[in-house]
PDB file of C-alpha atoms in Angstrom:
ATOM      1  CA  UNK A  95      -4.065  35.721-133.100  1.00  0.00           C
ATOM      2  CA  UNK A  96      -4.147  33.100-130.543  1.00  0.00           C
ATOM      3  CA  UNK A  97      -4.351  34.142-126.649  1.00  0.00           C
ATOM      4  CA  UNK A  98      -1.383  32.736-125.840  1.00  0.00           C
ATOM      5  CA  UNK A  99      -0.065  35.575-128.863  1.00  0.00           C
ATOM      6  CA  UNK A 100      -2.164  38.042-127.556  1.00  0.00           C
ATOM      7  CA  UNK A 101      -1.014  37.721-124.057  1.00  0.00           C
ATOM      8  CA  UNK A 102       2.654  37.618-124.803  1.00  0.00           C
ATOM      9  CA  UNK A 103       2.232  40.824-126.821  1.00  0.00           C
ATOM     10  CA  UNK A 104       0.630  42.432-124.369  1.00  0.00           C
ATOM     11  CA  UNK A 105       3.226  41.897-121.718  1.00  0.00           C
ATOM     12  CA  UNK A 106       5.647  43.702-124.304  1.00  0.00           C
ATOM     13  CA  UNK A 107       3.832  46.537-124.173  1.00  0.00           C
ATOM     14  CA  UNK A 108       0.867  45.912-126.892  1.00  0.00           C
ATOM     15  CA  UNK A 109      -1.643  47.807-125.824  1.00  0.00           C
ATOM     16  CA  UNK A 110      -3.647  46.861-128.537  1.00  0.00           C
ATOM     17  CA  UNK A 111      -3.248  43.264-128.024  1.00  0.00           C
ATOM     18  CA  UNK A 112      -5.245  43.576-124.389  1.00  0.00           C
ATOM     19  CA  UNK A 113      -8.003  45.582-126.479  1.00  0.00           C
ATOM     20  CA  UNK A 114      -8.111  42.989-128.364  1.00  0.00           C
ATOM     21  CA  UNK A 115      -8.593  39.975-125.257  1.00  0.00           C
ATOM     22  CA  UNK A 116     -11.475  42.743-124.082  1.00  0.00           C
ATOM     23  CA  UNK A 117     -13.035  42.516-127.482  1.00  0.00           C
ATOM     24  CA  UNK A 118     -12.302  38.953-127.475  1.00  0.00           C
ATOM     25  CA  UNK A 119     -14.169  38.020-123.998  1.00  0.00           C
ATOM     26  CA  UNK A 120     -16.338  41.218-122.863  1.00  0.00           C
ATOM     27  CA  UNK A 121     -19.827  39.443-124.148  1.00  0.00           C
ATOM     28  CA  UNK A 122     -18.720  36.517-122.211  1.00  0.00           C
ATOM     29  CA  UNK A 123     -17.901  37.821-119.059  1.00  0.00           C
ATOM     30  CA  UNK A 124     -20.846  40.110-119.197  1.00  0.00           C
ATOM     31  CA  UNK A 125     -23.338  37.600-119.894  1.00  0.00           C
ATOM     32  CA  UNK A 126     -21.482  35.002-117.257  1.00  0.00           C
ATOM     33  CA  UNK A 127     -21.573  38.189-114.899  1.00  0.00           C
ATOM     34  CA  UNK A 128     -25.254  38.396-115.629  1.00  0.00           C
ATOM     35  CA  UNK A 129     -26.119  34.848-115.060  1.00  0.00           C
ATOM     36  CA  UNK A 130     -24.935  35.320-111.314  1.00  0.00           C
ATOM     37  CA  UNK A 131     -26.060  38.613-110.685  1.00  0.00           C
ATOM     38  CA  UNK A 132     -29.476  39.389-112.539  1.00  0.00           C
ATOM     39  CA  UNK A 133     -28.461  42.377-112.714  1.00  0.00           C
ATOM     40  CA  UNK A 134     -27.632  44.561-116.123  1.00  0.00           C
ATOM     41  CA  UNK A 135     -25.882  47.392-114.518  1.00  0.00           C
ATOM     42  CA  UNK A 136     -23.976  44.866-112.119  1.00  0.00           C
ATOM     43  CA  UNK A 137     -23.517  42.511-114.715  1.00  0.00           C
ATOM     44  CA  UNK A 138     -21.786  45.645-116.536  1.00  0.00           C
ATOM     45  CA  UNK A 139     -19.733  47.108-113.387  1.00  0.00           C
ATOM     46  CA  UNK A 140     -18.301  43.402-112.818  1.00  0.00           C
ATOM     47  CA  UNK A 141     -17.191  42.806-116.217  1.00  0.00           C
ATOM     48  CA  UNK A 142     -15.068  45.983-115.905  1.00  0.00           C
ATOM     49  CA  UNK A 143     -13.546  44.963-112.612  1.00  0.00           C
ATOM     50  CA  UNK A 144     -12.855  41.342-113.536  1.00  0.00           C
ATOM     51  CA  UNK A 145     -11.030  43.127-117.021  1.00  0.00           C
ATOM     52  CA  UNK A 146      -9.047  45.506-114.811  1.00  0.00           C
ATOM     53  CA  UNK A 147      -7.985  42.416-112.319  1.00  0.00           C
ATOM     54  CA  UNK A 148      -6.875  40.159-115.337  1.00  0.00           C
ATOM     55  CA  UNK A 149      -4.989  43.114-116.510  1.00  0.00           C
ATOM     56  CA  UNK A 150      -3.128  44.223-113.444  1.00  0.00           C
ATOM     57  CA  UNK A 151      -2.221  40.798-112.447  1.00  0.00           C
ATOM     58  CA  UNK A 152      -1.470  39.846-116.175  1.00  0.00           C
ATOM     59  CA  UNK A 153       1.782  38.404-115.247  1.00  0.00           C
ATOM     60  CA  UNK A 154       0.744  36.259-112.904  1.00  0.00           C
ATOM     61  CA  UNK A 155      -0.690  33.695-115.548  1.00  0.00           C
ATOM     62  CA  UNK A 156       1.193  30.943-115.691  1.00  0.00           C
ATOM     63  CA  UNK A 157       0.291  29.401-119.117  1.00  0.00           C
ATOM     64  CA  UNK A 158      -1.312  32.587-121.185  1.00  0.00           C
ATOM     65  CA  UNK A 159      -3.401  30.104-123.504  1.00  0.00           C
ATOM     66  CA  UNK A 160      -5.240  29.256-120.772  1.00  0.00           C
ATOM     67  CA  UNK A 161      -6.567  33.183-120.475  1.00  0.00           C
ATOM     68  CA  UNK A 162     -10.041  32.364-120.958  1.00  0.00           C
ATOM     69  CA  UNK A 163     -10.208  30.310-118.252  1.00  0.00           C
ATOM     70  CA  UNK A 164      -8.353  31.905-115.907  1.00  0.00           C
ATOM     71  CA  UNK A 165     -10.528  35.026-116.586  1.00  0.00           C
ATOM     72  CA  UNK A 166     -13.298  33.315-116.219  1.00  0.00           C
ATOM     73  CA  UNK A 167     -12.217  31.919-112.753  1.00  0.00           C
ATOM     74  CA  UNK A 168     -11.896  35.732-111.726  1.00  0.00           C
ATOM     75  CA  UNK A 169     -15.260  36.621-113.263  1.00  0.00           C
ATOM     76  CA  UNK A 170     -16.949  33.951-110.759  1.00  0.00           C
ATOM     77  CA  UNK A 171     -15.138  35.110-107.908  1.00  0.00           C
ATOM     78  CA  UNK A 172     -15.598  39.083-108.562  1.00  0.00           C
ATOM     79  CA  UNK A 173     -19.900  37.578-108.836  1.00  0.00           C
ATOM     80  CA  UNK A 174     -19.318  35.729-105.216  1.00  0.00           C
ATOM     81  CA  UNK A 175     -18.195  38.748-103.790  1.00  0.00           C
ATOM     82  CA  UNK A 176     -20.850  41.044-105.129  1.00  0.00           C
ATOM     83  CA  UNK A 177     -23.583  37.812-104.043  1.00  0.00           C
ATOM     84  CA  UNK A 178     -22.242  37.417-100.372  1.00  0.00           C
ATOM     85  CA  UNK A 179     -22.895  41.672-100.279  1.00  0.00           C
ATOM     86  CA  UNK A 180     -27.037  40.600-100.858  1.00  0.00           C
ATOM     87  CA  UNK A 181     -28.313  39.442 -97.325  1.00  0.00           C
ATOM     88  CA  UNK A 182     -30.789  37.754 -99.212  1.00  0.00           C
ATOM     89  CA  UNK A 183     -29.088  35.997-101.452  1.00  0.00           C
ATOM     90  CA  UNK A 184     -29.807  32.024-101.519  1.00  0.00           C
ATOM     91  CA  UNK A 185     -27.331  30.267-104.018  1.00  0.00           C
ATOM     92  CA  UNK A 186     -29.796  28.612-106.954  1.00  0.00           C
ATOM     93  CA  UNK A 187     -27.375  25.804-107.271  1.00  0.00           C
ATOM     94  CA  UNK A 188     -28.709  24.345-103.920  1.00  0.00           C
ATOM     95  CA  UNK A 189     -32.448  24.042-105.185  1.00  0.00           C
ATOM     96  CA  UNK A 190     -33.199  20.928-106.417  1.00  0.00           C
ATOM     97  CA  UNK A 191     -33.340  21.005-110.510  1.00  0.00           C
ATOM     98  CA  UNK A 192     -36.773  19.183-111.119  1.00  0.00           C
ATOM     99  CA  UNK A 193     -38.119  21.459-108.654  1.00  0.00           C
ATOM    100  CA  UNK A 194     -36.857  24.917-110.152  1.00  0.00           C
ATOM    101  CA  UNK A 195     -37.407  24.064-113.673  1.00  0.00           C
ATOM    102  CA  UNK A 196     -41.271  23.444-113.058  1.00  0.00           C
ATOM    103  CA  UNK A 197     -41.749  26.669-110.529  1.00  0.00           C
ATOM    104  CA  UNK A 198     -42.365  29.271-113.472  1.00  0.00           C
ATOM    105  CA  UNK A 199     -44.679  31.978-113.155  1.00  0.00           C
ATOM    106  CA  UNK A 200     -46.830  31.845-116.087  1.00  0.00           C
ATOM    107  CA  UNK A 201     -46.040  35.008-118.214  1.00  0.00           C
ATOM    108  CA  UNK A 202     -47.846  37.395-119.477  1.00  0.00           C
ATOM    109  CA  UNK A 203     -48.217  37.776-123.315  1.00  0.00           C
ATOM    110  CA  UNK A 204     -46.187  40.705-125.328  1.00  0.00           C
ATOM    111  CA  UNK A 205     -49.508  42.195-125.455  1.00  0.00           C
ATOM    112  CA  UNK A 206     -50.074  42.333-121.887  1.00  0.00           C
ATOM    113  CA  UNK A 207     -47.084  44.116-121.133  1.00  0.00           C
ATOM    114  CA  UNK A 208     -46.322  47.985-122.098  1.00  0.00           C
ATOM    115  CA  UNK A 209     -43.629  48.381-119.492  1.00  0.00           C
ATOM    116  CA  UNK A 210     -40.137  48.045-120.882  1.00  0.00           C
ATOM    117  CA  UNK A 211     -38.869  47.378-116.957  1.00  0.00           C
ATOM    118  CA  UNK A 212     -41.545  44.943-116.815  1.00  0.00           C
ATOM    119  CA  UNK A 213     -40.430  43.183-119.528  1.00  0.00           C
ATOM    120  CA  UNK A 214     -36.977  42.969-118.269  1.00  0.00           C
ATOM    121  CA  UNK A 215     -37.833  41.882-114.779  1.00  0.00           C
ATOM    122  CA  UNK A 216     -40.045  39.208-116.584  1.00  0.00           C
ATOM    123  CA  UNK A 217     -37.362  37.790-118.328  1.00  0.00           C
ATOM    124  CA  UNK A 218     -34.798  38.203-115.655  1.00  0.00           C
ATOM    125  CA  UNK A 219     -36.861  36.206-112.976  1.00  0.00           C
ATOM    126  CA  UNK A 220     -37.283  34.031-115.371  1.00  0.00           C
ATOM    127  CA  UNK A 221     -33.988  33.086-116.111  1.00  0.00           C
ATOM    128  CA  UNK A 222     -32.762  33.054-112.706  1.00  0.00           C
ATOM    129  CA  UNK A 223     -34.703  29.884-112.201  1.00  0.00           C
ATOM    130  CA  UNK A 224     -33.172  28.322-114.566  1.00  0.00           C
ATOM    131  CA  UNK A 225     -30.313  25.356-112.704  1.00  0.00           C
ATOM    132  CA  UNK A 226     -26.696  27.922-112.650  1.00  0.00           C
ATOM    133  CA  UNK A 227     -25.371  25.378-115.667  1.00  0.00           C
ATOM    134  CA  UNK A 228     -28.364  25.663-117.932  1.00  0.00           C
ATOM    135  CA  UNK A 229     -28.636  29.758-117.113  1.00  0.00           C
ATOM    136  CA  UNK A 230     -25.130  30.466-117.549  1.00  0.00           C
ATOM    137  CA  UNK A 231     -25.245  28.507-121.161  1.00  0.00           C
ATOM    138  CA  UNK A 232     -28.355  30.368-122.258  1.00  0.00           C
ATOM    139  CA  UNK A 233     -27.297  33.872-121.192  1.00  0.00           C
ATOM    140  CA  UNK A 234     -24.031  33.269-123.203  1.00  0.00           C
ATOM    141  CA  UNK A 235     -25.488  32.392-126.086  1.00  0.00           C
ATOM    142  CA  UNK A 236     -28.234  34.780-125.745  1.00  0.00           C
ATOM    143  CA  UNK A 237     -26.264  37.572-124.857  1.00  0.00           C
ATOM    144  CA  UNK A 238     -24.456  38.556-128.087  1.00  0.00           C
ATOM    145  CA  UNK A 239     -24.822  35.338-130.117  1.00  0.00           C
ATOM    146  CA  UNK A 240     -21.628  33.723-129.182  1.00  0.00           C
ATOM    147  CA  UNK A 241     -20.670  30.095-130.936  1.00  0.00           C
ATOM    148  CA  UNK A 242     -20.991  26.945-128.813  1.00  0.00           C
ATOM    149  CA  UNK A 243     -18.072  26.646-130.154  1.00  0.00           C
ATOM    150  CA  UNK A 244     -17.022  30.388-127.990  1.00  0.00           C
ATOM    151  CA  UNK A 245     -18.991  29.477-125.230  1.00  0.00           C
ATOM    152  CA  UNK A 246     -17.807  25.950-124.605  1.00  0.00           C
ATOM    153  CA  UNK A 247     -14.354  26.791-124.470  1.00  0.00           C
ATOM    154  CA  UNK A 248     -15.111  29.901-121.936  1.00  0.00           C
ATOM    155  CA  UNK A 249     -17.031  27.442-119.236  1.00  0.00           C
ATOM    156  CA  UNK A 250     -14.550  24.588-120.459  1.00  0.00           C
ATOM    157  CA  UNK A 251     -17.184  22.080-121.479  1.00  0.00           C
ATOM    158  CA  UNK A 252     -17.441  20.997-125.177  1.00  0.00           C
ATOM    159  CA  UNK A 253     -19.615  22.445-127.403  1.00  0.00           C
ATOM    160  CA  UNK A 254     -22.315  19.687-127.866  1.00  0.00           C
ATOM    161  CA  UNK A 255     -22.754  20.410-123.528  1.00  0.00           C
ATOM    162  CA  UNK A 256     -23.691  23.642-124.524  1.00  0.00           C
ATOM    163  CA  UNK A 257     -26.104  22.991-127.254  1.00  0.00           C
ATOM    164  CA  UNK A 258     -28.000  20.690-124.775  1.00  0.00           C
ATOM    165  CA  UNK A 259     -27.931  23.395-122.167  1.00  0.00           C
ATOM    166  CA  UNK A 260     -29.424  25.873-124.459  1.00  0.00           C
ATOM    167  CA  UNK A 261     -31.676  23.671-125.739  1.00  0.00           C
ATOM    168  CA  UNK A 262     -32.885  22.535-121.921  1.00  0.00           C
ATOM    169  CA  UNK A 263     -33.333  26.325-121.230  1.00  0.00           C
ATOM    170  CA  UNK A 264     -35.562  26.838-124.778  1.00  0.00           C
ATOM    171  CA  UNK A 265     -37.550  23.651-123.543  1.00  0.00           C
ATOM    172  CA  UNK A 266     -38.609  25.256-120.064  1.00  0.00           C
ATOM    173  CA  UNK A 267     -39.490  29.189-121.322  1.00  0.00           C
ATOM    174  CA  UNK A 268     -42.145  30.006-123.207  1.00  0.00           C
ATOM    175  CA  UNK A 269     -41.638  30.515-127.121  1.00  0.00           C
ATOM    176  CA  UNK A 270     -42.486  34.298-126.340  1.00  0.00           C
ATOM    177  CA  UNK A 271     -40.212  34.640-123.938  1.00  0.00           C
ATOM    178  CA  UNK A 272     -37.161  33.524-125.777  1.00  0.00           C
ATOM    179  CA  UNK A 273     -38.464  36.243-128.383  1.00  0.00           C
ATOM    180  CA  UNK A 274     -38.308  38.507-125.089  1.00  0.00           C
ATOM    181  CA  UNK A 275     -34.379  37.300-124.214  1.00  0.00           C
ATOM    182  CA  UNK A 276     -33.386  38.407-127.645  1.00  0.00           C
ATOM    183  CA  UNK A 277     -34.463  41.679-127.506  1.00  0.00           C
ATOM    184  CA  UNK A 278     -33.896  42.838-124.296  1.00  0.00           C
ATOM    185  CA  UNK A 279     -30.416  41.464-124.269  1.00  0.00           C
ATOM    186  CA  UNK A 280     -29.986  43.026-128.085  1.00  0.00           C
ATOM    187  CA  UNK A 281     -30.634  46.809-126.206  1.00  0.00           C
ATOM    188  CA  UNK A 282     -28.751  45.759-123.184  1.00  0.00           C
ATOM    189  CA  UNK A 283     -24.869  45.220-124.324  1.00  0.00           C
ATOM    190  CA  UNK A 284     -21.816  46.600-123.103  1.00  0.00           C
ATOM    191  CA  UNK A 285     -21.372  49.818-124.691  1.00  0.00           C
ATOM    192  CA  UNK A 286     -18.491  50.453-127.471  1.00  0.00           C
ATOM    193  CA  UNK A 287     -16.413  52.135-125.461  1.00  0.00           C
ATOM    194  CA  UNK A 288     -16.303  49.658-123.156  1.00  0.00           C
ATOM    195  CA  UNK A 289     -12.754  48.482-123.278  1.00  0.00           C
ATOM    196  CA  UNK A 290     -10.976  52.168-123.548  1.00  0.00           C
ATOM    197  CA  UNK A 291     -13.290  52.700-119.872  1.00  0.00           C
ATOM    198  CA  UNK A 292     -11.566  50.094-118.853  1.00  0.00           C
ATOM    199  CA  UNK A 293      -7.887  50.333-119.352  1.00  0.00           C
ATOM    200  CA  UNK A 294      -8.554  54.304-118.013  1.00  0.00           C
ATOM    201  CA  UNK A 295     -10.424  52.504-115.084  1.00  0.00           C
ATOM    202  CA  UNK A 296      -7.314  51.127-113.974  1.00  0.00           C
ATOM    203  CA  UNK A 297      -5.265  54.878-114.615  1.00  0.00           C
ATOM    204  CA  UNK A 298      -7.983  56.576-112.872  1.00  0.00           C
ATOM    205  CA  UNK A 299      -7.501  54.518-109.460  1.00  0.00           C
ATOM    206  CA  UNK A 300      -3.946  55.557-109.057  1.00  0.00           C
ATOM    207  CA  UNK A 301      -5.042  59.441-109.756  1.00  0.00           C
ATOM    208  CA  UNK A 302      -7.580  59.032-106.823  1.00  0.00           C
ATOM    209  CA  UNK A 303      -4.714  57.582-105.052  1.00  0.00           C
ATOM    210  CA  UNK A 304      -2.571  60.417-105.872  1.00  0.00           C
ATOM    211  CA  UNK A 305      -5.422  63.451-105.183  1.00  0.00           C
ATOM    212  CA  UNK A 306      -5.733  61.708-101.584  1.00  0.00           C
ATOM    213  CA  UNK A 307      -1.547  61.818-101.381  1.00  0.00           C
ATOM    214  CA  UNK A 308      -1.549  58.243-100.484  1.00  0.00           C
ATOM    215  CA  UNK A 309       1.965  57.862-102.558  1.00  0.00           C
ATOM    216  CA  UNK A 310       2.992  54.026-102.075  1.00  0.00           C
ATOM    217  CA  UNK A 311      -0.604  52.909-103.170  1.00  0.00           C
ATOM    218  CA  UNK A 312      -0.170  55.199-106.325  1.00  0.00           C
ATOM    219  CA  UNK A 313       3.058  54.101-106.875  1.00  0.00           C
ATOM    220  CA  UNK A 314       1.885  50.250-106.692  1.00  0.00           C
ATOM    221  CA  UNK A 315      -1.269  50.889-109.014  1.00  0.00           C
ATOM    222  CA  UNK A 316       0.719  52.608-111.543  1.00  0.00           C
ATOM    223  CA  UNK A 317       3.605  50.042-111.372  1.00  0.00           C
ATOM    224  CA  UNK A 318       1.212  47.306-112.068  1.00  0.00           C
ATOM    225  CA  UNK A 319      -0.192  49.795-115.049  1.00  0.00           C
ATOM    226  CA  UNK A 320       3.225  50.360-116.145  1.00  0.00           C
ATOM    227  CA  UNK A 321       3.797  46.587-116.215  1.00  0.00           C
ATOM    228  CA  UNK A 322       0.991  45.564-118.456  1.00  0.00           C
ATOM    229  CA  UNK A 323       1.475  47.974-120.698  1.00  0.00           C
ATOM    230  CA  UNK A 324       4.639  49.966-120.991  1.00  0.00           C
ATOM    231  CA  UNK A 325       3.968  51.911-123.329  1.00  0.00           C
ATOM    232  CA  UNK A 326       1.134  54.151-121.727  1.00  0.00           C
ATOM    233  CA  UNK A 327       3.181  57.573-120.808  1.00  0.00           C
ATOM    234  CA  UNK A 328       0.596  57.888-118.128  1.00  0.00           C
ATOM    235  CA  UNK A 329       1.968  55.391-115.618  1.00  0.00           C
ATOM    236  CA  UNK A 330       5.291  56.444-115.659  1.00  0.00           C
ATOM    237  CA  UNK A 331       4.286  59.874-114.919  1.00  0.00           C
ATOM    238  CA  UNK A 332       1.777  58.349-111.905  1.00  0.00           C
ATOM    239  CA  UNK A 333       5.476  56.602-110.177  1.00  0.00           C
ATOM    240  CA  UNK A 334       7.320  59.760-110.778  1.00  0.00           C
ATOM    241  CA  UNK A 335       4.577  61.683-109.314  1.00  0.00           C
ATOM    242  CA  UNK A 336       4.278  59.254-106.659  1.00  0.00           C
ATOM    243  CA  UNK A 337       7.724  58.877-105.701  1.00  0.00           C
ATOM    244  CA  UNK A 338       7.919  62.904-105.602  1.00  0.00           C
ATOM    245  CA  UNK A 339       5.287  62.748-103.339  1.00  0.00           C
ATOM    246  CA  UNK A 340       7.306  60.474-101.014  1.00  0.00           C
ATOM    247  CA  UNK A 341      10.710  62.552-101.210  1.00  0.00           C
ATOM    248  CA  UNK A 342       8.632  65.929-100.422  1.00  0.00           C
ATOM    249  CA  UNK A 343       7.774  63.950 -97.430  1.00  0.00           C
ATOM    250  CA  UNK A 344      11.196  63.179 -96.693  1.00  0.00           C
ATOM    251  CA  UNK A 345      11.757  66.784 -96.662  1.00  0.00           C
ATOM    252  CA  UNK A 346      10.078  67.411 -93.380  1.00  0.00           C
ATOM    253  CA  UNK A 347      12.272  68.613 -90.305  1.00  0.00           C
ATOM    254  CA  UNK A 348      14.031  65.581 -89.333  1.00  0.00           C
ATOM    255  CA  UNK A 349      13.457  64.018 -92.522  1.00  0.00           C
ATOM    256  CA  UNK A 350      16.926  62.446 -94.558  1.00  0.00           C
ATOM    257  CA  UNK A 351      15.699  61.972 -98.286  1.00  0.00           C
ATOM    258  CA  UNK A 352      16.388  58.796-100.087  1.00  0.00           C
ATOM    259  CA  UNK A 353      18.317  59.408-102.912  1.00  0.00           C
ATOM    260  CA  UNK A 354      16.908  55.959-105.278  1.00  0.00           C
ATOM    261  CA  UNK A 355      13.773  57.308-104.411  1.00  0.00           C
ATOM    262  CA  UNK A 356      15.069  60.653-106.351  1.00  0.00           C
ATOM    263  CA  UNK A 357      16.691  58.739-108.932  1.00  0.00           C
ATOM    264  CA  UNK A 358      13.449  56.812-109.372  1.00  0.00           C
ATOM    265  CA  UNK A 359      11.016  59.732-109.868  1.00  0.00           C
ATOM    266  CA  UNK A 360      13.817  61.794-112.541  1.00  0.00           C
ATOM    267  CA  UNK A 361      13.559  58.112-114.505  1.00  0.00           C
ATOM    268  CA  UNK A 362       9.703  57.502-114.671  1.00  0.00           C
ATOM    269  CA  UNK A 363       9.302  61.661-115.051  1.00  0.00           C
ATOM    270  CA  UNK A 364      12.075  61.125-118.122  1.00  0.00           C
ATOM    271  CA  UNK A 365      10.284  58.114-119.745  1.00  0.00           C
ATOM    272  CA  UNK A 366       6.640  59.699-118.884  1.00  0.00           C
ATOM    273  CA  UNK A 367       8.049  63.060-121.506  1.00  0.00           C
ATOM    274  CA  UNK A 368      10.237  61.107-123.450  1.00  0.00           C
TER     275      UNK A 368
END
């Protein structure tokens, strides 16, 4: 199925259809995550949160065959955010190219190194001198062997940009260390679980909202849960919850009680057991 399937299925309450855009796009946005960040466990924790944005905000998206690129577009931004947090941080793309590409430490051989975490660092610094184009190209393709094909239409230039990109990136690392890339990024990928932790990501935030009693933000996180997919019993039972939580406030000395609000909580309780 087509994304523009996918999505529309979804929005009637498929939940399998958004497993299947996670399946479709996690490698991407992890390894796009990744060429911002440098950053495995980052990489990882931004990839869920850009998931769990696309998803809340599903119906937003104007023209749902476009959801590649409109989840990439959140990807970059979640990666801004997390870069403006580093005080250090100086953006790569304002080096000059000639300049980065010929400022490689000289690395070790396989032989020299019997540190897995040096390995990784290694290739990591590495990388992050590559030019943002040329890195992003080469950690997408490294990152779970995705098409140019895949990866072209994710950064929305054709596929024959990205086999010169990859091919610019091979050019300026050593033969051993694209032996290195493979490897490490073979023992770093998302784990399989990845996309169930992520739709109960999005649950779990309206609990915590709940357990702290702060009722209208649980009732907004499980609306927009509710919204993209329907069918989860869970986020009916988070509104009715969090509307009871609002009329047992109402029932304070002084307090009139709403009766919609009743009525909403007795329908979401109703469809949450139904």
């Amino acid at each position: 199925m087509e994304d523009r399937e996918l999505v529309g299925a979804c929005l009637r309450g498929d939940t399998e259809a958004f497993s299947r855009l996670v399946e479709r796009y996690k490698d991407a946005v992890y390894g796009l995550a990744l060429s911002y960040t440098n950053d495995f466990d980052a990489a990882r924790d931004i990839a869920q949160e850009s998931f769990i944005k696309a998803f809340l905000a599903l119906r937003t998206l104007s023209d749902p065959a476009k959801f590649g690129i409109w989840l990439r577009t959140i990807t970059v931004n979640q990666c801004r955010m997390w870069l403006r947090g580093r005080r250090s941080h100086i953006p790569l793309d304002e080096l000059d190219e000639r300049e980065v590409l010929h400022s490689f430490p000289r690395p070790k051989t396989p032989s020299q190194i019997y540190e897995a975490e040096e390995i990784e660092k290694l290739v990591l610094d590495a990388l992050a001198k590559l030019p943002e184009r040329i890195r992003q190209a080469a950690v997408l393709f490294y990152i779970d062997g995705l098409s140019m094909k895949e990866i072209g239409e994710f950064l929305g230039i054709s596929p024959s940009a990205v086999k010169q990109r990859v091919y610019r990136a091979r050019k300026h690392l050593k033969e051993e260390m694209m032996g290195m890339i493979g490897e490490i990024f073979a023992g770093r990928r998302l784990p399989e679980d990845f996309t169930e932790r992520t739709v109960e990501e999005a649950l779990r935030r309206g609990q915590e909202c709940l357990k702290q009693r702060r009722w209208e933000e649980a009732r907004e996180e499980f609306r927009k849960v509710v919204e993209a997919l329907p069918d989860r019993p869970e986020g009916h039972l988070g509104i009715g919850l969090a509307v009871n939580g609002l009329v047992e406030e109402q029932k304070r000395p002084g307090g009139e009680i709403d009766p919609d609000l009743v009525r909403e909580a007795l329908e979401e309780l109703s469809e949450a057991y139904r």
